[in-house]
Amino acid sequence: MRGTLLLFCLFDWLFASHSSAATLAGQQVQPGGKIEIRFPVSKYFQDIAAQAGNPRPETGRAVLAFPFSFDPARSWPILIVTSTSDFNLTSAMDVDWYRAPATAMGWVVLGSDATIAPRIDSTQWRLGVLGAALEAIRKNWPQSAKWPVAFAGFSGGSKRSGVLGTMLAKSGSVRVCGFFLSGINEDRLGEAYKTYQPGRGFLEVPVWLSSGASDTVATPAAHSLVKASLERTGFKRVRLEQFGGSHQLKISEVRRALEWFRQLGKF
């Protein structure tokens, strides 16, 4: 009798755990796992993405990775990753580059894409699809609108990350807590600040520049120039870190940067 009772208790616990599992856009979220979702792109975001003669994306897709203890009832920082346009890469493809260090540090990783290809892989295209992805997440988890957000990219993706983060900060739709810019040879973040003017408080956002000592594409000298440019613009927390390597994303640097963002942001 006691064994039967224990069996029923175990069944009830398993059923309750399964039934209360978080879902996002119809996909069940497993803590520590990764999902791909599809979502409609509203006319507002279609209009943004369709600038410069691009097609109108009616459906978006996003890949998300979650920490092992993930529960959407709690607050979680989100790392939005942006890919370079080279080699036909998309941000959704880049999630796996950041997944291990970010989720181990308690971050959700997000990479967005559309289900159709653009004519021109423009910043407006990326912004429209990303905005729609965030809208879809907030439809399921309204509380996520208050979660801190950092932006990360490598090479061309680092340049675009700075612009996207600034544009979204200006719109008031995200609480930006950091930029991880790796393999960068031009300061687009500072220029975006001057163009969109998201407010003086934005200059407090920490910026981590990750430079390969033998990088011939984004040289150490180029990284130093980016740092100097950001500081001239007024950014107060710019950190340039060099590692032994070439034009590559260093996983250990991602981990260090995210830890720094947490320390400064106290979240």
mmCIF file with all atom_site columns, N, CA and C in Angstrom, residues 224-255:
data_model
loop_
_atom_site.group_PDB
_atom_site.id
_atom_site.type_symbol
_atom_site.label_atom_id
_atom_site.label_alt_id
_atom_site.label_comp_id
_atom_site.label_asym_id
_atom_site.label_entity_id
_atom_site.label_seq_id
_atom_site.pdbx_PDB_ins_code
_atom_site.Cartn_x
_atom_site.Cartn_y
_atom_site.Cartn_z
_atom_site.occupancy
_atom_site.B_iso_or_equiv
_atom_site.pdbx_formal_charge
_atom_site.auth_seq_id
_atom_site.auth_comp_id
_atom_site.auth_asym_id
_atom_site.auth_atom_id
_atom_site.pdbx_PDB_model_num
ATOM 1  N N  . SER A 1 224 ? 42.378 49.495 -30.750 1.00 0.00 ? 224 SER A N  1
ATOM 2  C CA . SER A 1 224 ? 42.762 50.649 -29.930 1.00 0.00 ? 224 SER A CA 1
ATOM 3  C C  . SER A 1 224 ? 42.105 51.927 -30.444 1.00 0.00 ? 224 SER A C  1
ATOM 4  N N  . LEU A 1 225 ? 42.010 52.052 -31.765 1.00 0.00 ? 225 LEU A N  1
ATOM 5  C CA . LEU A 1 225 ? 41.346 53.219 -32.347 1.00 0.00 ? 225 LEU A CA 1
ATOM 6  C C  . LEU A 1 225 ? 39.854 53.223 -32.034 1.00 0.00 ? 225 LEU A C  1
ATOM 7  N N  . VAL A 1 226 ? 39.233 52.042 -32.047 1.00 0.00 ? 226 VAL A N  1
ATOM 8  C CA . VAL A 1 226 ? 37.811 51.946 -31.697 1.00 0.00 ? 226 VAL A CA 1
ATOM 9  C C  . VAL A 1 226 ? 37.611 52.376 -30.248 1.00 0.00 ? 226 VAL A C  1
ATOM 10 N N  . LYS A 1 227 ? 38.473 51.895 -29.356 1.00 0.00 ? 227 LYS A N  1
ATOM 11 C CA . LYS A 1 227 ? 38.378 52.273 -27.936 1.00 0.00 ? 227 LYS A CA 1
ATOM 12 C C  . LYS A 1 227 ? 38.504 53.781 -27.768 1.00 0.00 ? 227 LYS A C  1
ATOM 13 N N  . ALA A 1 228 ? 39.491 54.377 -28.432 1.00 0.00 ? 228 ALA A N  1
ATOM 14 C CA . ALA A 1 228 ? 39.708 55.814 -28.321 1.00 0.00 ? 228 ALA A CA 1
ATOM 15 C C  . ALA A 1 228 ? 38.512 56.594 -28.864 1.00 0.00 ? 228 ALA A C  1
ATOM 16 N N  . SER A 1 229 ? 37.930 56.105 -29.957 1.00 0.00 ? 229 SER A N  1
ATOM 17 C CA . SER A 1 229 ? 36.763 56.765 -30.546 1.00 0.00 ? 229 SER A CA 1
ATOM 18 C C  . SER A 1 229 ? 35.569 56.725 -29.601 1.00 0.00 ? 229 SER A C  1
ATOM 19 N N  . LEU A 1 230 ? 35.337 55.575 -28.991 1.00 0.00 ? 230 LEU A N  1
ATOM 20 C CA . LEU A 1 230 ? 34.225 55.447 -28.045 1.00 0.00 ? 230 LEU A CA 1
ATOM 21 C C  . LEU A 1 230 ? 34.419 56.372 -26.846 1.00 0.00 ? 230 LEU A C  1
ATOM 22 N N  . GLU A 1 231 ? 35.638 56.461 -26.374 1.00 0.00 ? 231 GLU A N  1
ATOM 23 C CA . GLU A 1 231 ? 35.898 57.316 -25.215 1.00 0.00 ? 231 GLU A CA 1
ATOM 24 C C  . GLU A 1 231 ? 35.760 58.788 -25.583 1.00 0.00 ? 231 GLU A C  1
ATOM 25 N N  . ARG A 1 232 ? 36.124 59.156 -26.797 1.00 0.00 ? 232 ARG A N  1
ATOM 26 C CA . ARG A 1 232 ? 35.915 60.549 -27.235 1.00 0.00 ? 232 ARG A CA 1
ATOM 27 C C  . ARG A 1 232 ? 34.434 60.872 -27.302 1.00 0.00 ? 232 ARG A C  1
ATOM 28 N N  . THR A 1 233 ? 33.632 59.894 -27.705 1.00 0.00 ? 233 THR A N  1
ATOM 29 C CA . THR A 1 233 ? 32.185 60.107 -27.764 1.00 0.00 ? 233 THR A CA 1
ATOM 30 C C  . THR A 1 233 ? 31.615 60.301 -26.364 1.00 0.00 ? 233 THR A C  1
ATOM 31 N N  . GLY A 1 234 ? 32.268 59.710 -25.366 1.00 0.00 ? 234 GLY A N  1
ATOM 32 C CA . GLY A 1 234 ? 31.808 59.876 -23.989 1.00 0.00 ? 234 GLY A CA 1
ATOM 33 C C  . GLY A 1 234 ? 31.504 58.592 -23.253 1.00 0.00 ? 234 GLY A C  1
ATOM 34 N N  . PHE A 1 235 ? 31.718 57.442 -23.918 1.00 0.00 ? 235 PHE A N  1
ATOM 35 C CA . PHE A 1 235 ? 31.487 56.176 -23.218 1.00 0.00 ? 235 PHE A CA 1
ATOM 36 C C  . PHE A 1 235 ? 32.501 56.046 -22.080 1.00 0.00 ? 235 PHE A C  1
ATOM 37 N N  . LYS A 1 236 ? 31.991 55.707 -20.896 1.00 0.00 ? 236 LYS A N  1
ATOM 38 C CA . LYS A 1 236 ? 32.809 55.758 -19.691 1.00 0.00 ? 236 LYS A CA 1
ATOM 39 C C  . LYS A 1 236 ? 33.352 54.402 -19.250 1.00 0.00 ? 236 LYS A C  1
ATOM 40 N N  . ARG A 1 237 ? 32.788 53.340 -19.785 1.00 0.00 ? 237 ARG A N  1
ATOM 41 C CA . ARG A 1 237 ? 33.194 52.004 -19.350 1.00 0.00 ? 237 ARG A CA 1
ATOM 42 C C  . ARG A 1 237 ? 33.580 51.166 -20.569 1.00 0.00 ? 237 ARG A C  1
ATOM 43 N N  . VAL A 1 238 ? 34.705 51.478 -21.141 1.00 0.00 ? 238 VAL A N  1
ATOM 44 C CA . VAL A 1 238 ? 35.199 50.761 -22.324 1.00 0.00 ? 238 VAL A CA 1
ATOM 45 C C  . VAL A 1 238 ? 36.413 49.950 -21.909 1.00 0.00 ? 238 VAL A C  1
ATOM 46 N N  . ARG A 1 239 ? 36.353 48.664 -22.172 1.00 0.00 ? 239 ARG A N  1
ATOM 47 C CA . ARG A 1 239 ? 37.428 47.756 -21.759 1.00 0.00 ? 239 ARG A CA 1
ATOM 48 C C  . ARG A 1 239 ? 37.956 47.018 -22.983 1.00 0.00 ? 239 ARG A C  1
ATOM 49 N N  . LEU A 1 240 ? 39.233 47.159 -23.261 1.00 0.00 ? 240 LEU A N  1
ATOM 50 C CA . LEU A 1 240 ? 39.870 46.472 -24.386 1.00 0.00 ? 240 LEU A CA 1
ATOM 51 C C  . LEU A 1 240 ? 40.716 45.325 -23.849 1.00 0.00 ? 240 LEU A C  1
ATOM 52 N N  . GLU A 1 241 ? 40.357 44.113 -24.241 1.00 0.00 ? 241 GLU A N  1
ATOM 53 C CA . GLU A 1 241 ? 41.064 42.921 -23.770 1.00 0.00 ? 241 GLU A CA 1
ATOM 54 C C  . GLU A 1 241 ? 41.628 42.162 -24.973 1.00 0.00 ? 241 GLU A C  1
ATOM 55 N N  . GLN A 1 242 ? 42.887 41.800 -24.872 1.00 0.00 ? 242 GLN A N  1
ATOM 56 C CA . GLN A 1 242 ? 43.554 41.083 -25.957 1.00 0.00 ? 242 GLN A CA 1
ATOM 57 C C  . GLN A 1 242 ? 43.806 39.629 -25.551 1.00 0.00 ? 242 GLN A C  1
ATOM 58 N N  . PHE A 1 243 ? 43.655 38.726 -26.498 1.00 0.00 ? 243 PHE A N  1
ATOM 59 C CA . PHE A 1 243 ? 43.917 37.312 -26.253 1.00 0.00 ? 243 PHE A CA 1
ATOM 60 C C  . PHE A 1 243 ? 44.870 36.782 -27.323 1.00 0.00 ? 243 PHE A C  1
ATOM 61 N N  . GLY A 1 244 ? 45.473 35.644 -27.050 1.00 0.00 ? 244 GLY A N  1
ATOM 62 C CA . GLY A 1 244 ? 46.368 35.036 -28.017 1.00 0.00 ? 244 GLY A CA 1
ATOM 63 C C  . GLY A 1 244 ? 45.577 34.323 -29.102 1.00 0.00 ? 244 GLY A C  1
ATOM 64 N N  . GLY A 1 245 ? 45.488 34.921 -30.260 1.00 0.00 ? 245 GLY A N  1
ATOM 65 C CA . GLY A 1 245 ? 44.709 34.332 -31.349 1.00 0.00 ? 245 GLY A CA 1
ATOM 66 C C  . GLY A 1 245 ? 44.569 35.306 -32.488 1.00 0.00 ? 245 GLY A C  1
ATOM 67 N N  . SER A 1 246 ? 43.849 34.881 -33.528 1.00 0.00 ? 246 SER A N  1
ATOM 68 C CA . SER A 1 246 ? 43.699 35.704 -34.721 1.00 0.00 ? 246 SER A CA 1
ATOM 69 C C  . SER A 1 246 ? 42.281 36.286 -34.790 1.00 0.00 ? 246 SER A C  1
ATOM 70 N N  . HIS A 1 247 ? 41.707 36.294 -35.988 1.00 0.00 ? 247 HIS A N  1
ATOM 71 C CA . HIS A 1 247 ? 40.371 36.860 -36.183 1.00 0.00 ? 247 HIS A CA 1
ATOM 72 C C  . HIS A 1 247 ? 39.352 35.787 -35.811 1.00 0.00 ? 247 HIS A C  1
ATOM 73 N N  . GLN A 1 248 ? 39.009 35.737 -34.543 1.00 0.00 ? 248 GLN A N  1
ATOM 74 C CA . GLN A 1 248 ? 38.156 34.673 -34.044 1.00 0.00 ? 248 GLN A CA 1
ATOM 75 C C  . GLN A 1 248 ? 37.405 35.125 -32.802 1.00 0.00 ? 248 GLN A C  1
ATOM 76 N N  . LEU A 1 249 ? 36.351 34.385 -32.479 1.00 0.00 ? 249 LEU A N  1
ATOM 77 C CA . LEU A 1 249 ? 35.603 34.628 -31.257 1.00 0.00 ? 249 LEU A CA 1
ATOM 78 C C  . LEU A 1 249 ? 36.195 33.746 -30.159 1.00 0.00 ? 249 LEU A C  1
ATOM 79 N N  . LYS A 1 250 ? 36.590 34.343 -29.062 1.00 0.00 ? 250 LYS A N  1
ATOM 80 C CA . LYS A 1 250 ? 37.196 33.614 -27.950 1.00 0.00 ? 250 LYS A CA 1
ATOM 81 C C  . LYS A 1 250 ? 36.121 33.377 -26.883 1.00 0.00 ? 250 LYS A C  1
ATOM 82 N N  . ILE A 1 251 ? 35.782 32.107 -26.661 1.00 0.00 ? 251 ILE A N  1
ATOM 83 C CA . ILE A 1 251 ? 34.698 31.756 -25.753 1.00 0.00 ? 251 ILE A CA 1
ATOM 84 C C  . ILE A 1 251 ? 34.973 32.240 -24.331 1.00 0.00 ? 251 ILE A C  1
ATOM 85 N N  . SER A 1 252 ? 36.218 32.115 -23.883 1.00 0.00 ? 252 SER A N  1
ATOM 86 C CA . SER A 1 252 ? 36.541 32.553 -22.521 1.00 0.00 ? 252 SER A CA 1
ATOM 87 C C  . SER A 1 252 ? 36.336 34.052 -22.347 1.00 0.00 ? 252 SER A C  1
ATOM 88 N N  . GLU A 1 253 ? 36.500 34.824 -23.431 1.00 0.00 ? 253 GLU A N  1
ATOM 89 C CA . GLU A 1 253 ? 36.274 36.265 -23.371 1.00 0.00 ? 253 GLU A CA 1
ATOM 90 C C  . GLU A 1 253 ? 34.790 36.591 -23.245 1.00 0.00 ? 253 GLU A C  1
ATOM 91 N N  . VAL A 1 254 ? 33.944 35.792 -23.878 1.00 0.00 ? 254 VAL A N  1
ATOM 92 C CA . VAL A 1 254 ? 32.497 35.972 -23.732 1.00 0.00 ? 254 VAL A CA 1
ATOM 93 C C  . VAL A 1 254 ? 32.124 35.817 -22.268 1.00 0.00 ? 254 VAL A C  1
ATOM 94 N N  . ARG A 1 255 ? 32.639 34.779 -21.638 1.00 0.00 ? 255 ARG A N  1
ATOM 95 C CA . ARG A 1 255 ? 32.332 34.510 -20.227 1.00 0.00 ? 255 ARG A CA 1
ATOM 96 C C  . ARG A 1 255 ? 32.782 35.669 -19.342 1.00 0.00 ? 255 ARG A C  1
#
